[in-house]
Every structure is written in C-alpha cells, then in structure tokens.
PDB file of C-alpha atoms in Angstrom:
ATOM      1  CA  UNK A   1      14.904  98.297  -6.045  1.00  0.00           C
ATOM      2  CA  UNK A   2      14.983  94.368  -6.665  1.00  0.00           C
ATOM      3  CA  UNK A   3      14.425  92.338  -3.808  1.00  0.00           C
ATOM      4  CA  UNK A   4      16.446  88.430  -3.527  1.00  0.00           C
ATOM      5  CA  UNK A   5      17.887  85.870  -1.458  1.00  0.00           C
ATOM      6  CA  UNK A   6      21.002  84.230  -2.763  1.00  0.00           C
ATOM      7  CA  UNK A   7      23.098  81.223  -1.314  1.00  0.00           C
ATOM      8  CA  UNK A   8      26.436  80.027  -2.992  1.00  0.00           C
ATOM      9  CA  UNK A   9      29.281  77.800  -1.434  1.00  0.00           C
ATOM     10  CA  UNK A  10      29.962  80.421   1.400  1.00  0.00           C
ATOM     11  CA  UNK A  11      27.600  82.921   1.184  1.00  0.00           C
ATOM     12  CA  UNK A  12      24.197  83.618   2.297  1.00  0.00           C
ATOM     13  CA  UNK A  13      23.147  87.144   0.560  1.00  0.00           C
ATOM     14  CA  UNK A  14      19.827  88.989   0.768  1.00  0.00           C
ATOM     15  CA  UNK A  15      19.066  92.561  -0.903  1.00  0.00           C
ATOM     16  CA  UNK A  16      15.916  94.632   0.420  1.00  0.00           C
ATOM     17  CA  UNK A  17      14.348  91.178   1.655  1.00  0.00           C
ATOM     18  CA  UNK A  18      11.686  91.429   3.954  1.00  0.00           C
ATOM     19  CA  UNK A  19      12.733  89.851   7.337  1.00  0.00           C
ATOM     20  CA  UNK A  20       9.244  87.581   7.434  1.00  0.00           C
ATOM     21  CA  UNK A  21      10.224  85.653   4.685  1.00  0.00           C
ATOM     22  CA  UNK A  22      14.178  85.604   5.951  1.00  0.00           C
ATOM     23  CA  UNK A  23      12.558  83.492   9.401  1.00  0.00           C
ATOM     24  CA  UNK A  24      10.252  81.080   7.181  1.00  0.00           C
ATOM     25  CA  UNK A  25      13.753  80.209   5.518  1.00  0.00           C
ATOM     26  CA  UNK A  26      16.040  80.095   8.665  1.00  0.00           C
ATOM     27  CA  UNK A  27      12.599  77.620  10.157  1.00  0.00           C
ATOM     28  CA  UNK A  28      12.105  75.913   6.638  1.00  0.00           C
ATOM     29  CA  UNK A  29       8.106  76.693   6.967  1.00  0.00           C
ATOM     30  CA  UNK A  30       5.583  78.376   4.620  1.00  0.00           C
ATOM     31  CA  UNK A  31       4.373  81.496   4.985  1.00  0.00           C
ATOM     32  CA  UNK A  32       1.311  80.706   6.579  1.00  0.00           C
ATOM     33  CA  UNK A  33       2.926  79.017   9.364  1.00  0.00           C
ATOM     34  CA  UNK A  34       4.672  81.890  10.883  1.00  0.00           C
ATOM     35  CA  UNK A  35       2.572  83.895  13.776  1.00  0.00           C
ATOM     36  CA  UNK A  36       2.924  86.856  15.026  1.00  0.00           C
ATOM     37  CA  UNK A  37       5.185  88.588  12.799  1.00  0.00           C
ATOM     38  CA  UNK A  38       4.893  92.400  13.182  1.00  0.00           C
ATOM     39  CA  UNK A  39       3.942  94.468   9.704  1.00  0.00           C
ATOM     40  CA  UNK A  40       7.192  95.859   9.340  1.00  0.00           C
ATOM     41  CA  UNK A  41       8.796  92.297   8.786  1.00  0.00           C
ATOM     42  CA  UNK A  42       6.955  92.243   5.541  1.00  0.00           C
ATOM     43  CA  UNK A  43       6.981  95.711   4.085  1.00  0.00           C
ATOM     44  CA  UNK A  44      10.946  96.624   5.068  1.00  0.00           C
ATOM     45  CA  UNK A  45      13.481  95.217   3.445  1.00  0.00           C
ATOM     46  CA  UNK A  46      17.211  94.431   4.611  1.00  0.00           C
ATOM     47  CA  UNK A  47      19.963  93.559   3.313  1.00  0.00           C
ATOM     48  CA  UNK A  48      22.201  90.735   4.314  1.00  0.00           C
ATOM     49  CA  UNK A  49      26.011  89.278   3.519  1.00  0.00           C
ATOM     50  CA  UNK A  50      27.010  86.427   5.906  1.00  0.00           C
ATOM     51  CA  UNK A  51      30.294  84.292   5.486  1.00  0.00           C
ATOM     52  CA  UNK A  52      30.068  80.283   6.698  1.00  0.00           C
ATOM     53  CA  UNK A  53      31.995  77.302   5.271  1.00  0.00           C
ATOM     54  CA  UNK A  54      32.071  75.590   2.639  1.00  0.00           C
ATOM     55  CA  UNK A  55      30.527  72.564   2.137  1.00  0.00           C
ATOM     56  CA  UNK A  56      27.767  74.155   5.325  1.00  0.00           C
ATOM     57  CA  UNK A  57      24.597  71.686   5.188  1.00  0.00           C
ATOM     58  CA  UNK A  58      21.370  73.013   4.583  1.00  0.00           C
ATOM     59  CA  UNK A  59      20.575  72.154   8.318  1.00  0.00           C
ATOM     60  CA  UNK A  60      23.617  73.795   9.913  1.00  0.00           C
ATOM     61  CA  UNK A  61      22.861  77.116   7.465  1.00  0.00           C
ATOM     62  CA  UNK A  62      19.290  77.389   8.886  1.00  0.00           C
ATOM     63  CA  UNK A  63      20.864  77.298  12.678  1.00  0.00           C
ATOM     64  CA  UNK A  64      23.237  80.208  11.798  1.00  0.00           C
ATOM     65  CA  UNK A  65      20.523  82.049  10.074  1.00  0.00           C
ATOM     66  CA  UNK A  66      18.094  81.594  13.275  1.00  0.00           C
ATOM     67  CA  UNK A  67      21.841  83.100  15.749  1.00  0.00           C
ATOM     68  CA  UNK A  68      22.028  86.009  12.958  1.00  0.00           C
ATOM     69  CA  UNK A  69      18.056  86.727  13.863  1.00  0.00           C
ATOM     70  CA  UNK A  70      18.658  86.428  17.276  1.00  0.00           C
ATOM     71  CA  UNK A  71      21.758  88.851  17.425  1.00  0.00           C
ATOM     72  CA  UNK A  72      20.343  91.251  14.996  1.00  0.00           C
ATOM     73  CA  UNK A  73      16.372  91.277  15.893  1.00  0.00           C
ATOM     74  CA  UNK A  74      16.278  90.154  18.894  1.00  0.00           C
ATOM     75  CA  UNK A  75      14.082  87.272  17.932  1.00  0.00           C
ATOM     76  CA  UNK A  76      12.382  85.233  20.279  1.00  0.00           C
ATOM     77  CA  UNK A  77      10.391  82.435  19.066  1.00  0.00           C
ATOM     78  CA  UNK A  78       8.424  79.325  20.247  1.00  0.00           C
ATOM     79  CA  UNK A  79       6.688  76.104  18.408  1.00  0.00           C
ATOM     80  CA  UNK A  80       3.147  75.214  19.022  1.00  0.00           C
ATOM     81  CA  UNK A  81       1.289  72.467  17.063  1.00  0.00           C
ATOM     82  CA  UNK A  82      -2.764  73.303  16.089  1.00  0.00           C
ATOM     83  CA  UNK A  83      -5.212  71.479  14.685  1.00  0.00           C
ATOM     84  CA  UNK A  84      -5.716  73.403  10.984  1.00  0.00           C
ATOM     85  CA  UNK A  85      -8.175  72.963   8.052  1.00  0.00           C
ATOM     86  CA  UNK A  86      -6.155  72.184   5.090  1.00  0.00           C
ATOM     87  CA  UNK A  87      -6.069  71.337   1.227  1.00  0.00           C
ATOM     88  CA  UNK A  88      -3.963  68.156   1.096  1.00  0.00           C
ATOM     89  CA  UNK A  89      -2.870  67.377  -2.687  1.00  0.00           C
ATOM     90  CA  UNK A  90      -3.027  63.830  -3.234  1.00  0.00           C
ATOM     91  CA  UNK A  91      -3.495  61.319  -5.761  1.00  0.00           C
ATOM     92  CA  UNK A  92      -6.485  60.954  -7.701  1.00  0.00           C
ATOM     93  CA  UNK A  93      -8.078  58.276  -8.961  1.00  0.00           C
ATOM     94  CA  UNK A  94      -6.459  57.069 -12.444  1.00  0.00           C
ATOM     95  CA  UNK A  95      -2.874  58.609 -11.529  1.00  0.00           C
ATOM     96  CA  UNK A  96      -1.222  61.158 -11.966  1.00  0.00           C
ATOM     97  CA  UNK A  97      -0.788  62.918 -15.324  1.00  0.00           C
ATOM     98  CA  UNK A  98       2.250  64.541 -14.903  1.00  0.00           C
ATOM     99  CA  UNK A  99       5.146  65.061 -17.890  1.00  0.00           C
ATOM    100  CA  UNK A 100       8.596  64.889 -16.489  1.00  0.00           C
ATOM    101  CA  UNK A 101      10.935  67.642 -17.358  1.00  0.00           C
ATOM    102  CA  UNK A 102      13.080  67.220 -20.747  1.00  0.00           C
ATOM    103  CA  UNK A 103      16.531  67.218 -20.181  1.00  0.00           C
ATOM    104  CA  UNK A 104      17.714  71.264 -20.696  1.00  0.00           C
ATOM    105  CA  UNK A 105      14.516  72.685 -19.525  1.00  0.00           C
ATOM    106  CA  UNK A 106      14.909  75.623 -17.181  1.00  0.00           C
ATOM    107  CA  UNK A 107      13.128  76.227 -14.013  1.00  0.00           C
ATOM    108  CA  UNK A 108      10.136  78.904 -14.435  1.00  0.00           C
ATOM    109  CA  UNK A 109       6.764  80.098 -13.350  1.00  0.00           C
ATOM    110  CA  UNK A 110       4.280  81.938 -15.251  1.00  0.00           C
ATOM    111  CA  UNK A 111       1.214  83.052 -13.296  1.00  0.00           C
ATOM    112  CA  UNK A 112      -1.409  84.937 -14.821  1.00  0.00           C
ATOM    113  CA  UNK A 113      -5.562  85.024 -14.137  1.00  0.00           C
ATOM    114  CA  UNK A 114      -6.701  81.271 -14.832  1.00  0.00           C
ATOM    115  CA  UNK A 115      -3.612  79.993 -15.942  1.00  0.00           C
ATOM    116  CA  UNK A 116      -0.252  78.415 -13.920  1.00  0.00           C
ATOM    117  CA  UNK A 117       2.528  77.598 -16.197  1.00  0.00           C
ATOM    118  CA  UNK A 118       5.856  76.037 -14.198  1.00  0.00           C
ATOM    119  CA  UNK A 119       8.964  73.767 -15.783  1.00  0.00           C
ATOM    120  CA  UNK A 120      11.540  71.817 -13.974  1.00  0.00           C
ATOM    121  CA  UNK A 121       9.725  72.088 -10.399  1.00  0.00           C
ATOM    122  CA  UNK A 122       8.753  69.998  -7.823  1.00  0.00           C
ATOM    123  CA  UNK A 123       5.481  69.017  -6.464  1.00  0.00           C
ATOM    124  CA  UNK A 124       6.621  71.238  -3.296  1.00  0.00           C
ATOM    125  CA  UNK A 125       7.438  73.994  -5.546  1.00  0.00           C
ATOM    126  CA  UNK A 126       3.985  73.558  -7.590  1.00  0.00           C
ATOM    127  CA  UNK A 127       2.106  73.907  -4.605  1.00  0.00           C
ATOM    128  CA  UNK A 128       3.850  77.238  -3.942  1.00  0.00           C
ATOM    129  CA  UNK A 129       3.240  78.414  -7.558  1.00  0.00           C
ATOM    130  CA  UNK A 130      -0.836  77.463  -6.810  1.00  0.00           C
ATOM    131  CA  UNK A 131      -0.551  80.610  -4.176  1.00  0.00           C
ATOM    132  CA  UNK A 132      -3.024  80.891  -1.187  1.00  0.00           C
ATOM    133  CA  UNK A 133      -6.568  79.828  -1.195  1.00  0.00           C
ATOM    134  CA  UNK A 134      -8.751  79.741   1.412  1.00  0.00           C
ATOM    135  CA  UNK A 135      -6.607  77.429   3.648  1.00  0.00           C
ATOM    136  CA  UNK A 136      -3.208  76.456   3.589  1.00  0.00           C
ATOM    137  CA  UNK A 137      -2.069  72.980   0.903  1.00  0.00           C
ATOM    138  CA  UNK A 138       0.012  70.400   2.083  1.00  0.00           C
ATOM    139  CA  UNK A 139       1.630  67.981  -0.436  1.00  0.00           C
ATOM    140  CA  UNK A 140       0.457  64.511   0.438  1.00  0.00           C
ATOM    141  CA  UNK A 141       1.248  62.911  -3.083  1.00  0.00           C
ATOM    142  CA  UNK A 142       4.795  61.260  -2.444  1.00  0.00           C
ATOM    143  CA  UNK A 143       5.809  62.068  -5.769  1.00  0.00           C
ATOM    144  CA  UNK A 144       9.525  62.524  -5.954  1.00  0.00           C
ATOM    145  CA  UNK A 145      11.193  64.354  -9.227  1.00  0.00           C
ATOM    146  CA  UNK A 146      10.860  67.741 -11.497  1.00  0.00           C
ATOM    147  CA  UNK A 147       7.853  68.007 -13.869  1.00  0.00           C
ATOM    148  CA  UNK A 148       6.410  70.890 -16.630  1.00  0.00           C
ATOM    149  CA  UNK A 149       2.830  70.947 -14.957  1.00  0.00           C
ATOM    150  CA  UNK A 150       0.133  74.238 -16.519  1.00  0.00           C
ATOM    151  CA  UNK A 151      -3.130  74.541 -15.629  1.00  0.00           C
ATOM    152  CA  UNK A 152      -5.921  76.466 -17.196  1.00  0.00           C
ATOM    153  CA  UNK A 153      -9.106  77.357 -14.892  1.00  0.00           C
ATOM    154  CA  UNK A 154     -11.724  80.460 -14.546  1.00  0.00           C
ATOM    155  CA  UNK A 155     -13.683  81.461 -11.981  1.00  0.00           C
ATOM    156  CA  UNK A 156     -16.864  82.285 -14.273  1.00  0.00           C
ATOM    157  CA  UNK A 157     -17.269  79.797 -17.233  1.00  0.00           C
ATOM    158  CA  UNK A 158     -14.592  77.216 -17.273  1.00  0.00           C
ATOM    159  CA  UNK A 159     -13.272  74.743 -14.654  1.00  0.00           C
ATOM    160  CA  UNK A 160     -12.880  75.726 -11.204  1.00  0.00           C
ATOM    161  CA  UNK A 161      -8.871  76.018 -10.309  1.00  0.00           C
ATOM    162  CA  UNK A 162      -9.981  71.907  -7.968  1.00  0.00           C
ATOM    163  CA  UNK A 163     -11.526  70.883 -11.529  1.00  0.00           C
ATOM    164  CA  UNK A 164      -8.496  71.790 -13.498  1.00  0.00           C
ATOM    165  CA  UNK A 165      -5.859  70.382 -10.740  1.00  0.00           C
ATOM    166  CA  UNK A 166      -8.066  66.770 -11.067  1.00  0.00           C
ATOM    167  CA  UNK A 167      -8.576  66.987 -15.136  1.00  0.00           C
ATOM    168  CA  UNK A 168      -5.472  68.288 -16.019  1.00  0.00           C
ATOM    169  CA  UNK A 169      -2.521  66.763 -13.541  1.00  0.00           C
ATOM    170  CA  UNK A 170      -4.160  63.940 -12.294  1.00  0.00           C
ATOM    171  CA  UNK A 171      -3.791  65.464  -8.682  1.00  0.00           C
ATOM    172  CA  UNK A 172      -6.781  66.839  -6.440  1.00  0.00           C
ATOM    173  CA  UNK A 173      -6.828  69.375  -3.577  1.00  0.00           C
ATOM    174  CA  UNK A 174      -8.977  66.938  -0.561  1.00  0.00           C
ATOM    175  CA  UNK A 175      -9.969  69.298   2.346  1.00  0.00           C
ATOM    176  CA  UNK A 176      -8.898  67.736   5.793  1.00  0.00           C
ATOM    177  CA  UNK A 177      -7.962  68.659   9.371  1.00  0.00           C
ATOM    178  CA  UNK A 178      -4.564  68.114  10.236  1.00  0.00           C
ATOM    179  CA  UNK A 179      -2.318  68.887  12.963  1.00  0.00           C
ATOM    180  CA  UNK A 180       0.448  71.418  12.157  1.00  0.00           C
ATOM    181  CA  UNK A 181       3.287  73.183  14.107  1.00  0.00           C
ATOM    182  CA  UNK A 182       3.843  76.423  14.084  1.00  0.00           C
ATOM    183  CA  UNK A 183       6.088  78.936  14.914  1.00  0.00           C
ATOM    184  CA  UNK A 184       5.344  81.897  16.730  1.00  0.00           C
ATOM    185  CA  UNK A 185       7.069  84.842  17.444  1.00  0.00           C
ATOM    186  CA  UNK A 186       7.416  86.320  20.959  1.00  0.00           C
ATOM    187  CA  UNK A 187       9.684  89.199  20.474  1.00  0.00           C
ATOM    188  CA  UNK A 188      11.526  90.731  17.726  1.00  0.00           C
ATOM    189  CA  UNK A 189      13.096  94.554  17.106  1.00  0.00           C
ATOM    190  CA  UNK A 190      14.425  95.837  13.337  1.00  0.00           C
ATOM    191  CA  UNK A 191      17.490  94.768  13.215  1.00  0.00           C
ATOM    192  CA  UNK A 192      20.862  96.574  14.721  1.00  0.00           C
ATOM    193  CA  UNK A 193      23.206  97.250  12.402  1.00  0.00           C
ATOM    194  CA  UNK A 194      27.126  95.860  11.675  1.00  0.00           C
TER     195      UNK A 194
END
C-alpha cells in the first residue's frame, strides 16, 4: 500500500507512515539525528488525520504533532548535543555552478547508480537527494533559492560521487567535526488508537 505525509490549510494526513520519520518531522531533524527509536517505528506504518487551523505556522504544527506523539505513543524524549564527524557542503573554489530553475519546472528526483537528477529543489533538499554516506552532510553553503542540479559519478572508473559534487556543481563535501543536537528517545509504545 502507498505510504505519504500530506499537509493542506487544516490538515495534517499520513497513510501507512512509519512513526520514525513522523518524530523527525514533528522535531524538524534528519534522520540521522534521531536516537533510540525502536525497529517497529520504521517498519509499521500508521495512519494519521488531524484537524488544526487555518493559517497554523509551521512552528505551532510541529508542537501539536510532538502533543499527538505524546498522547498516542507515549513519547518521551530529551535533547543532547555531541560532537559528530560530518560532511559539510560548502563552497568551492571558483563558485558555484549551479543553474537556477526555469520558470514552470516541476519539483523531482531521479536517483539511480552513479547518477542524481533533481529540478526545482533546494540546496537542503539536494543534500537529502545525495542519501547517506559514511557520515551525516550538513549544508554550509548559504545559498538561498531552487536549482536543476544532476550529477554523474561511479565507484569503479569515473569520478568519485566528492569529484563529481566539486566538477560538476561547483560545491564540495569538506569532512569536519561539529557539534550537533540530538534528540533521543526515552520511551515510546505503538500508538493507542481513536
């Protein structure tokens, strides 16, 4: 069955969506910056329809996802802030060589072995798209807008997927230690129904 997370003026809607990735929303974190979370929270999925307000901030929809997870899963969490080896995408030398979206262009992402295709997305979003290396990347550029960015790397004969960030977006992945806050889950039980 398809699995998604919808929000319109006064909704907030999930179908069969694993519980893991409902927290990293209601926290506004990555993945990789949860702890703790059981197996289940990624494997099960759940569906949710809550009402709020229109016109509810992004802010004030995050707090009434984080009461929902309380009430429903008994979720218990606390912050704690570790110093973490990182990729942080910066600048390189010569600039960026990004091309800004066309006017029309969709939002997309096409992942397949050695190549990352994505239109109308943000740096944030293009660091998602990269998916997990060995450590977790930050985005340290400052660069503000939507951009068409593909790469093309291999693991065997051509560039490495570093090489192919520098050559072919003008960007590169800098390995660094940096202090980041996580959160970390205490307690939490599947949730109770209506």
């Amino acid at each position: 069955m398809p699995s998604g997370m919808r929000v319109d003026a006064t909704h907030f809607i999930t179908e069969q969506y694993p519980v893991r990735t409902v927290i990293t929303s209601a926290f506004n974190i990555e993945l990789w910056a949860l702890k703790g979370a059981p197996d289940w929270t990624a494997s099960e999925g759940y569906n949710i329809t809550a009402t709020m307000p229109a016109g509810t901030s992004n802010d004030d929809l995050r707090a009434m996802i984080r009461r929902l997870l309380g009430e429903r899963c008994k979720l218990v969490t606390h912050r704690e802030t570790k110093e973490t080896s990182v990729y942080a995408l910066v600048v390189a030398k010569g600039g960026p060589k990004l091309k800004a979206t066309a006017e029309g262009t969709k939002y997309g992402v096409q992942r397949r072995a050695g190549h990352l295709e994505t239109h109308r997305t943000s740096i944030a979003n293009f660091v998602r798209s990269l998916g997990e290396l060995d450590r977790p990347i930050l985005d340290m550029t400052g660069i503000q807008g939507q951009f068409d960015i593909t790469l093309d790397w291999s693991a065997e004969t051509g560039p490495s997927i570093f090489t192919a960030i520098e050559e072919q977006s003008g960007l590169r992945l800098e390995a660094r230690k940096v202090p980041i806050e996580y959160v970390v889950i205490d307690s939490i039980e599947r949730p109770s129904g209506n």
